[in-house]
mmCIF file of C-alpha atoms in Angstrom:
data_model
loop_
_atom_site.group_PDB
_atom_site.id
_atom_site.type_symbol
_atom_site.label_atom_id
_atom_site.label_comp_id
_atom_site.label_asym_id
_atom_site.label_seq_id
_atom_site.Cartn_x
_atom_site.Cartn_y
_atom_site.Cartn_z
ATOM 1 C CA MET A 300 22.867 -50.587 20.212
ATOM 2 C CA ASN A 301 23.068 -52.458 16.924
ATOM 3 C CA GLU A 302 19.689 -53.949 17.564
ATOM 4 C CA GLN A 303 18.205 -50.522 18.263
ATOM 5 C CA THR A 304 19.659 -48.956 15.122
ATOM 6 C CA SER A 305 18.692 -51.872 12.885
ATOM 7 C CA GLN A 306 15.045 -51.766 13.925
ATOM 8 C CA PRO A 307 14.272 -48.398 12.203
ATOM 9 C CA SER A 308 16.118 -49.597 9.099
ATOM 10 C CA ARG A 309 13.983 -52.706 9.026
ATOM 11 C CA TRP A 310 10.823 -50.628 9.248
ATOM 12 C CA LYS A 311 12.059 -48.335 6.469
ATOM 13 C CA ARG A 312 12.689 -51.313 4.197
ATOM 14 C CA LEU A 313 9.217 -52.658 4.931
ATOM 15 C CA ALA A 314 7.697 -49.227 4.256
ATOM 16 C CA ARG A 315 9.467 -48.992 0.882
ATOM 17 C CA ARG A 316 8.261 -52.436 -0.108
ATOM 18 C CA TRP A 317 4.747 -51.652 1.032
ATOM 19 C CA ARG A 318 4.648 -48.448 -1.032
ATOM 20 C CA LEU A 319 5.868 -50.388 -4.046
ATOM 21 C CA VAL A 320 3.126 -52.971 -3.536
ATOM 22 C CA VAL A 321 0.483 -50.260 -3.128
ATOM 23 C CA GLY A 322 1.662 -48.469 -6.285
ATOM 24 C CA LEU A 323 1.628 -51.651 -8.359
ATOM 25 C CA GLY A 324 -1.763 -52.535 -6.897
ATOM 26 C CA LEU A 325 -3.253 -49.168 -7.865
ATOM 27 C CA LEU A 326 -1.841 -49.403 -11.380
ATOM 28 C CA GLY A 327 -2.998 -53.015 -11.716
ATOM 29 C CA SER A 328 -6.522 -52.166 -10.584
ATOM 30 C CA LEU A 329 -6.696 -49.328 -13.096
ATOM 31 C CA VAL A 330 -5.517 -51.615 -15.906
ATOM 32 C CA HIS A 331 -8.203 -54.098 -14.862
ATOM 33 C CA VAL A 332 -10.887 -51.378 -14.919
ATOM 34 C CA VAL A 333 -10.029 -50.121 -18.418
ATOM 35 C CA GLY A 334 -9.361 -53.640 -19.735
ATOM 36 C CA PRO A 335 -5.926 -55.064 -20.635
ATOM 37 C CA GLY A 336 -7.070 -55.864 -24.190
ATOM 38 C CA GLU A 337 -8.322 -52.330 -24.777
ATOM 39 C CA LEU A 338 -5.091 -50.903 -23.390
ATOM 40 C CA LEU A 339 -2.968 -53.034 -25.729
ATOM 41 C CA ALA A 340 -5.145 -51.953 -28.658
ATOM 42 C CA VAL A 341 -4.539 -48.303 -27.789
ATOM 43 C CA PHE A 342 -0.787 -48.892 -27.554
ATOM 44 C CA SER A 343 -0.786 -50.534 -30.982
ATOM 45 C CA ARG A 344 -2.023 -47.351 -32.662
ATOM 46 C CA ALA A 345 0.451 -45.006 -30.991
ATOM 47 C CA SER A 346 2.329 -42.641 -33.306
ATOM 48 C CA PRO A 347 6.072 -43.521 -33.379
ATOM 49 C CA GLY A 348 6.983 -40.003 -34.474
ATOM 50 C CA LEU A 349 5.158 -38.379 -31.563
ATOM 51 C CA LEU A 350 6.632 -40.890 -29.110
ATOM 52 C CA PHE A 351 10.121 -39.936 -30.299
ATOM 53 C CA LEU A 352 9.209 -36.262 -29.899
ATOM 54 C CA LEU A 353 8.205 -37.044 -26.314
ATOM 55 C CA VAL A 354 11.647 -38.468 -25.589
ATOM 56 C CA VAL A 355 13.290 -35.299 -26.910
ATOM 57 C CA LEU A 356 10.952 -32.962 -25.025
ATOM 58 C CA LEU A 357 11.407 -34.842 -21.749
ATOM 59 C CA ALA A 358 15.191 -34.599 -22.157
ATOM 60 C CA VAL A 359 14.906 -30.816 -22.569
ATOM 61 C CA TRP A 360 12.549 -30.685 -19.588
ATOM 62 C CA LEU A 361 15.132 -32.511 -17.467
ATOM 63 C CA LEU A 362 17.855 -30.061 -18.527
ATOM 64 C CA LEU A 363 15.643 -27.124 -17.557
ATOM 65 C CA GLY A 364 15.024 -28.688 -14.157
ATOM 66 C CA ALA A 365 18.742 -29.063 -13.546
ATOM 67 C CA ALA A 366 19.425 -25.496 -14.679
ATOM 68 C CA ASN A 367 16.753 -24.189 -12.320
ATOM 69 C CA VAL A 368 18.496 -25.496 -9.193
ATOM 70 C CA TRP A 369 21.985 -24.725 -10.536
ATOM 71 C CA ILE A 370 21.016 -21.077 -11.061
ATOM 72 C CA LEU A 371 20.451 -20.791 -7.307
ATOM 73 C CA LEU A 372 23.313 -23.014 -6.165
ATOM 74 C CA ARG A 373 26.047 -21.295 -8.200
ATOM 75 C CA SER A 374 25.365 -18.029 -6.324
ATOM 76 C CA LEU A 375 26.270 -19.838 -3.089
ATOM 77 C CA LYS A 376 28.934 -22.285 -4.247
ATOM 78 C CA GLU A 377 30.745 -22.497 -7.583
ATOM 79 C CA ILE A 378 30.174 -25.806 -9.339
ATOM 80 C CA PRO A 379 30.371 -26.576 -13.091
ATOM 81 C CA PHE A 380 26.999 -27.158 -14.699
ATOM 82 C CA LEU A 381 28.004 -30.529 -16.191
ATOM 83 C CA VAL A 382 29.062 -31.777 -12.753
ATOM 84 C CA PHE A 383 25.795 -30.627 -11.224
ATOM 85 C CA LEU A 384 23.851 -32.107 -14.142
ATOM 86 C CA ARG A 385 25.331 -35.509 -13.376
ATOM 87 C CA VAL A 386 24.310 -35.261 -9.709
ATOM 88 C CA TYR A 387 20.870 -33.941 -10.606
ATOM 89 C CA ALA A 388 20.275 -36.742 -13.105
ATOM 90 C CA VAL A 389 21.224 -39.435 -10.592
ATOM 91 C CA SER A 390 19.029 -37.934 -7.861
ATOM 92 C CA TRP A 391 16.175 -37.544 -10.325
ATOM 93 C CA ALA A 392 16.528 -41.185 -11.328
ATOM 94 C CA THR A 393 16.482 -42.099 -7.635
ATOM 95 C CA SER A 394 13.270 -40.113 -7.155
ATOM 96 C CA LEU A 395 11.418 -42.546 -9.406
ATOM 97 C CA LEU A 396 12.096 -45.304 -6.881
ATOM 98 C CA LEU A 397 11.363 -43.448 -3.629
ATOM 99 C CA PRO A 398 8.057 -42.488 -1.947
ATOM 100 C CA GLY A 399 6.187 -39.565 -3.442
ATOM 101 C CA GLN A 400 8.506 -37.284 -5.394
ATOM 102 C CA LEU A 401 10.996 -36.589 -2.617
ATOM 103 C CA GLY A 402 13.870 -38.620 -4.013
ATOM 104 C CA ASP A 403 15.371 -35.678 -5.902
ATOM 105 C CA SER A 404 16.300 -34.221 -2.504
ATOM 106 C CA THR A 405 19.097 -36.806 -2.461
ATOM 107 C CA GLN A 406 21.077 -34.364 -4.600
ATOM 108 C CA VAL A 407 21.835 -32.604 -1.308
ATOM 109 C CA LEU A 408 23.712 -35.712 -0.153
ATOM 110 C CA PHE A 409 25.324 -36.457 -3.519
ATOM 111 C CA LEU A 410 26.735 -32.917 -3.777
ATOM 112 C CA ARG A 411 28.782 -33.455 -0.623
ATOM 113 C CA ARG A 412 31.160 -35.547 -2.758
ATOM 114 C CA TYR A 413 32.020 -32.336 -4.636
ATOM 115 C CA ASP A 414 32.658 -30.306 -1.470
ATOM 116 C CA VAL A 415 29.314 -28.507 -1.657
ATOM 117 C CA PRO A 416 28.086 -27.830 1.895
ATOM 118 C CA MET A 417 24.689 -29.274 2.736
ATOM 119 C CA ALA A 418 23.571 -25.844 3.900
ATOM 120 C CA SER A 419 24.241 -24.381 0.431
ATOM 121 C CA SER A 420 22.778 -27.243 -1.611
ATOM 122 C CA GLY A 421 19.861 -27.589 0.806
ATOM 123 C CA ALA A 422 19.025 -23.888 0.617
ATOM 124 C CA ALA A 423 19.135 -23.910 -3.186
ATOM 125 C CA TYR A 424 16.984 -27.039 -3.344
ATOM 126 C CA LEU A 425 14.433 -25.781 -0.807
ATOM 127 C CA ILE A 426 14.031 -22.374 -2.444
ATOM 128 C CA ASP A 427 13.644 -23.966 -5.878
ATOM 129 C CA LYS A 428 11.019 -26.351 -4.476
ATOM 130 C CA ALA A 429 9.227 -23.541 -2.669
ATOM 131 C CA LEU A 430 8.995 -21.387 -5.803
ATOM 132 C CA SER A 431 7.928 -24.383 -7.901
ATOM 133 C CA LEU A 432 5.305 -25.440 -5.352
ATOM 134 C CA PHE A 433 3.945 -21.893 -5.167
ATOM 135 C CA TRP A 434 3.442 -21.879 -8.932
ATOM 136 C CA MET A 435 2.010 -25.397 -8.932
ATOM 137 C CA LEU A 436 -0.442 -24.470 -6.155
ATOM 138 C CA ALA A 437 -1.763 -21.550 -8.181
ATOM 139 C CA VAL A 438 -2.070 -23.645 -11.351
ATOM 140 C CA ALA A 439 -3.666 -26.575 -9.490
ATOM 141 C CA ALA A 440 -6.168 -24.266 -7.782
ATOM 142 C CA ALA A 441 -7.175 -22.880 -11.185
ATOM 143 C CA GLY A 442 -7.555 -26.404 -12.557
ATOM 144 C CA LEU A 443 -9.639 -27.645 -9.623
ATOM 145 C CA GLY A 444 -11.777 -24.520 -9.679
ATOM 146 C CA HIS A 445 -12.526 -25.044 -13.373
ATOM 147 C CA TYR A 446 -13.041 -28.783 -12.863
ATOM 148 C CA ALA A 447 -15.757 -28.392 -10.209
ATOM 149 C CA SER A 448 -17.050 -24.995 -11.372
ATOM 150 C CA PHE A 449 -17.321 -23.795 -7.776
ATOM 151 C CA PRO A 450 -15.132 -20.959 -6.422
ATOM 152 C CA TRP A 451 -14.591 -22.679 -3.066
ATOM 153 C CA THR A 452 -12.699 -25.497 -4.748
ATOM 154 C CA TRP A 453 -9.882 -23.045 -5.500
ATOM 155 C CA ILE A 454 -9.427 -22.603 -1.754
ATOM 156 C CA ALA A 455 -9.813 -26.323 -1.140
ATOM 157 C CA GLY A 456 -7.209 -27.053 -3.794
ATOM 158 C CA LEU A 457 -4.760 -24.658 -2.180
ATOM 159 C CA MET A 458 -5.351 -26.231 1.241
ATOM 160 C CA VAL A 459 -4.840 -29.785 -0.026
ATOM 161 C CA ALA A 460 -1.750 -28.822 -2.001
ATOM 162 C CA GLY A 461 -0.464 -26.905 1.023
ATOM 163 C CA VAL A 462 -0.683 -30.056 3.131
ATOM 164 C CA ILE A 463 1.216 -31.917 0.419
ATOM 165 C CA GLY A 464 3.846 -29.172 0.482
ATOM 166 C CA VAL A 465 4.254 -29.528 4.249
ATOM 167 C CA VAL A 466 4.651 -33.298 3.915
ATOM 168 C CA SER A 467 7.205 -32.797 1.139
ATOM 169 C CA THR A 468 9.206 -30.313 3.200
ATOM 170 C CA TYR A 469 9.214 -32.676 6.164
ATOM 171 C CA GLY A 470 10.510 -35.423 3.922
ATOM 172 C CA LEU A 471 13.345 -33.159 2.809
ATOM 173 C CA TRP A 472 14.389 -32.471 6.388
ATOM 174 C CA ARG A 473 14.417 -36.200 7.069
ATOM 175 C CA SER A 474 16.597 -36.815 4.025
ATOM 176 C CA PHE A 475 19.404 -34.554 5.284
ATOM 177 C CA SER A 476 20.627 -37.379 7.506
ATOM 178 C CA ARG A 477 21.094 -41.034 6.629
ATOM 179 C CA ARG A 478 19.527 -41.973 9.961
ATOM 180 C CA SER A 479 17.529 -39.218 11.604
ATOM 181 C CA TRP A 480 18.195 -35.806 13.088
ATOM 182 C CA GLY A 481 19.495 -37.451 16.244
ATOM 183 C CA ARG A 482 20.336 -34.886 18.897
ATOM 184 C CA LEU A 483 18.294 -31.696 19.037
ATOM 185 C CA GLU A 484 21.455 -29.580 19.117
ATOM 186 C CA SER A 485 22.621 -31.130 15.840
ATOM 187 C CA ALA A 486 19.245 -30.343 14.282
ATOM 188 C CA ARG A 487 19.377 -26.765 15.531
ATOM 189 C CA ILE A 488 22.825 -26.218 14.015
ATOM 190 C CA ARG A 489 21.798 -27.675 10.649
ATOM 191 C CA ILE A 490 18.637 -25.583 10.506
ATOM 192 C CA SER A 491 20.443 -22.378 11.472
ATOM 193 C CA ARG A 492 23.088 -22.912 8.773
ATOM 194 C CA LEU A 493 20.428 -23.666 6.181
ATOM 195 C CA ALA A 494 18.407 -20.598 7.177
ATOM 196 C CA ALA A 495 21.512 -18.388 6.994
ATOM 197 C CA GLN A 496 22.229 -19.573 3.437
ATOM 198 C CA GLY A 497 18.614 -19.119 2.402
ATOM 199 C CA ALA A 498 18.497 -15.594 3.855
ATOM 200 C CA THR A 499 21.244 -14.463 1.463
ATOM 201 C CA PHE A 500 18.780 -14.718 -1.422
ATOM 202 C CA ARG A 501 17.046 -11.607 -0.138
ATOM 203 C CA HIS A 502 19.862 -9.719 -1.855
ATOM 204 C CA ARG A 503 19.802 -11.881 -4.968
ATOM 205 C CA ARG A 504 16.447 -10.943 -6.457
ATOM 206 C CA GLY A 505 17.758 -11.249 -9.990
ATOM 207 C CA VAL A 506 18.636 -14.891 -9.393
ATOM 208 C CA LEU A 507 15.190 -15.549 -7.910
ATOM 209 C CA MET A 508 13.515 -13.880 -10.886
ATOM 210 C CA LEU A 509 15.564 -16.004 -13.286
ATOM 211 C CA ASN A 510 14.623 -19.159 -11.396
ATOM 212 C CA SER A 511 10.933 -18.180 -11.381
ATOM 213 C CA SER A 512 10.979 -17.450 -15.118
ATOM 214 C CA ASN A 513 12.585 -20.825 -15.779
ATOM 215 C CA THR A 514 9.918 -22.490 -13.608
ATOM 216 C CA ILE A 515 7.197 -21.013 -15.805
ATOM 217 C CA LEU A 516 9.096 -22.105 -18.918
ATOM 218 C CA LYS A 517 9.257 -25.660 -17.536
ATOM 219 C CA TRP A 518 5.499 -25.577 -16.951
ATOM 220 C CA VAL A 519 4.838 -24.381 -20.509
ATOM 221 C CA LEU A 520 7.054 -27.174 -21.852
ATOM 222 C CA LEU A 521 5.295 -29.717 -19.625
ATOM 223 C CA THR A 522 1.961 -28.554 -21.011
ATOM 224 C CA TRP A 523 3.207 -29.249 -24.524
ATOM 225 C CA ILE A 524 4.548 -32.641 -23.413
ATOM 226 C CA TYR A 525 1.121 -33.754 -22.202
ATOM 227 C CA GLN A 526 -0.559 -32.481 -25.347
ATOM 228 C CA VAL A 527 1.893 -34.521 -27.430
ATOM 229 C CA ALA A 528 1.393 -37.580 -25.195
ATOM 230 C CA PHE A 529 -2.366 -37.515 -25.715
ATOM 231 C CA ALA A 530 -1.998 -36.693 -29.405
ATOM 232 C CA ALA A 531 0.126 -39.841 -29.782
ATOM 233 C CA PHE A 532 -3.091 -41.770 -29.059
ATOM 234 C CA ASP A 533 -5.356 -39.598 -31.233
ATOM 235 C CA GLN A 534 -6.708 -37.557 -28.342
ATOM 236 C CA GLU A 535 -6.701 -33.772 -28.457
ATOM 237 C CA ILE A 536 -6.852 -31.858 -25.193
ATOM 238 C CA GLY A 537 -7.073 -28.111 -24.827
ATOM 239 C CA TRP A 538 -4.176 -25.988 -23.621
ATOM 240 C CA PHE A 539 -5.841 -25.066 -20.322
ATOM 241 C CA HIS A 540 -6.554 -28.651 -19.333
ATOM 242 C CA ALA A 541 -3.097 -29.826 -20.399
ATOM 243 C CA ALA A 542 -1.624 -27.001 -18.323
ATOM 244 C CA THR A 543 -3.598 -27.630 -15.123
ATOM 245 C CA TYR A 544 -4.836 -31.215 -14.755
ATOM 246 C CA PRO A 545 -1.367 -32.857 -14.929
ATOM 247 C CA VAL A 546 -0.193 -30.428 -12.247
ATOM 248 C CA VAL A 547 -3.050 -31.541 -9.975
ATOM 249 C CA SER A 548 -2.176 -35.206 -10.503
ATOM 250 C CA SER A 549 1.509 -34.447 -9.895
ATOM 251 C CA LEU A 550 0.690 -32.800 -6.567
ATOM 252 C CA VAL A 551 -1.240 -35.895 -5.546
ATOM 253 C CA GLY A 552 1.875 -37.883 -6.479
ATOM 254 C CA TYR A 553 3.820 -35.919 -3.848
ATOM 255 C CA LEU A 554 1.979 -37.800 -1.128
ATOM 256 C CA PRO A 555 4.346 -40.499 0.218
ATOM 257 C CA ILE A 556 1.899 -43.308 -0.463
ATOM 258 C CA THR A 557 3.578 -45.008 -3.404
ATOM 259 C CA ALA A 558 7.001 -44.982 -5.064
ATOM 260 C CA GLY A 559 7.232 -42.094 -7.520
ATOM 261 C CA GLY A 560 3.499 -41.399 -7.186
ATOM 262 C CA ALA A 561 2.708 -44.584 -9.148
ATOM 263 C CA GLY A 562 -1.007 -45.255 -9.299
ATOM 264 C CA THR A 563 -2.113 -42.149 -7.422
ATOM 265 C CA MET A 564 -1.224 -39.878 -10.344
ATOM 266 C CA GLU A 565 -2.903 -42.142 -12.906
ATOM 267 C CA TRP A 566 -6.160 -42.517 -10.958
ATOM 268 C CA THR A 567 -6.335 -38.747 -10.425
ATOM 269 C CA ALA A 568 -5.666 -38.080 -14.123
ATOM 270 C CA VAL A 569 -8.374 -40.542 -15.205
ATOM 271 C CA ALA A 570 -10.905 -38.740 -13.006
ATOM 272 C CA LEU A 571 -9.910 -35.271 -14.211
ATOM 273 C CA PHE A 572 -9.622 -35.956 -17.941
ATOM 274 C CA GLY A 573 -12.655 -38.224 -17.786
ATOM 275 C CA SER A 574 -14.728 -35.109 -17.052
ATOM 276 C CA LEU A 575 -13.730 -33.920 -20.543
ATOM 277 C CA GLY A 576 -14.928 -37.120 -22.150
ATOM 278 C CA VAL A 577 -11.449 -38.561 -22.689
ATOM 279 C CA PRO A 578 -11.674 -42.377 -22.356
ATOM 280 C CA ALA A 579 -9.914 -43.754 -19.293
ATOM 281 C CA VAL A 580 -7.911 -46.173 -21.432
ATOM 282 C CA ASP A 581 -6.411 -43.297 -23.463
ATOM 283 C CA VAL A 582 -5.559 -41.324 -20.320
ATOM 284 C CA LEU A 583 -3.882 -44.361 -18.800
ATOM 285 C CA ALA A 584 -1.969 -45.080 -22.014
ATOM 286 C CA ALA A 585 -0.620 -41.514 -22.172
ATOM 287 C CA TYR A 586 0.477 -41.562 -18.539
ATOM 288 C CA LEU A 587 2.029 -45.024 -18.764
ATOM 289 C CA VAL A 588 4.028 -44.013 -21.845
ATOM 290 C CA LEU A 589 5.346 -40.934 -20.057
ATOM 291 C CA ARG A 590 6.218 -43.001 -16.996
ATOM 292 C CA ALA A 591 7.906 -45.658 -19.152
ATOM 293 C CA ILE A 592 10.040 -43.039 -20.920
ATOM 294 C CA LEU A 593 11.031 -41.503 -17.585
ATOM 295 C CA ILE A 594 11.906 -44.861 -16.026
ATOM 296 C CA GLY A 595 13.849 -45.883 -19.128
ATOM 297 C CA SER A 596 15.734 -42.590 -18.998
ATOM 298 C CA ALA A 597 16.444 -43.148 -15.300
ATOM 299 C CA PHE A 598 18.028 -46.538 -15.928
ATOM 300 C CA GLY A 599 19.974 -45.053 -18.825
ATOM 301 C CA VAL A 600 21.293 -42.257 -16.616
ATOM 302 C CA LEU A 601 22.346 -44.678 -13.872
ATOM 303 C CA ALA A 602 24.073 -46.923 -16.428
ATOM 304 C CA LEU A 603 26.006 -44.010 -17.940
ATOM 305 C CA VAL A 604 27.075 -42.799 -14.491
ATOM 306 C CA ARG A 605 28.415 -46.259 -13.661
ATOM 307 C CA LEU A 606 30.426 -46.338 -16.860
ATOM 308 C CA ALA A 607 31.754 -42.803 -16.390
#
């Protein structure tokens, strides 16, 4: 029995390492294409003031993300915002180390330590993800349609993003158990409880509207964040492109190919912003700075949680 249970774990460890290798390989190949010397030269002229502004804006963006899920969860189970913020921050930090962008679903497991049922936390997380993905699909379709200048690409963008959404949802279901679903009866019970919690939101339209409004606010803030990131390297991008192209690259990052979407997001962004005439080295610099700030924040969050 031990041998049977250890085999899947071994494969999971190999898969995580492989995704890390693939992500580093994609990033390394992109650095090679743009030129390491050119990339260092771009970094040397970055604006310190704008980089600091990025840190502040990303912190606000993280708070909005936590509030978005908490708005839904508190209608199912009372939990102080500061307690939830701690769980959200740890799960978000974990998401930077796991395949795609599914790691934040670990908040469902972490919340069990505070007597929050998995059905309640899972329903809140799934509904928040569903509403966010719906908005991202619409924005990404608009961006792809404008990028290729053909109406059919809007439909193609929705189809591709829909597949990514299915993969993401499947990953969430898998994360509800440390092993796997196991027996079918256990899976049926979990799904029925989750569905029952989710169905209660039919009578909580005000909460859903508040969550949706906050989702749009997060998107507006993210648009500003990318404009500031490019401006830090003397590149100006229009509001529409800052609002849509990063969303497209983020959706690509949902694919469980690399850890945290490393490499896949950057290559997609270089292709999209390259159509505007933005040099690949500047696009890569902006994305690497954002990733570095996020990773640094993740380690900071984990360190503070350990000390707390």
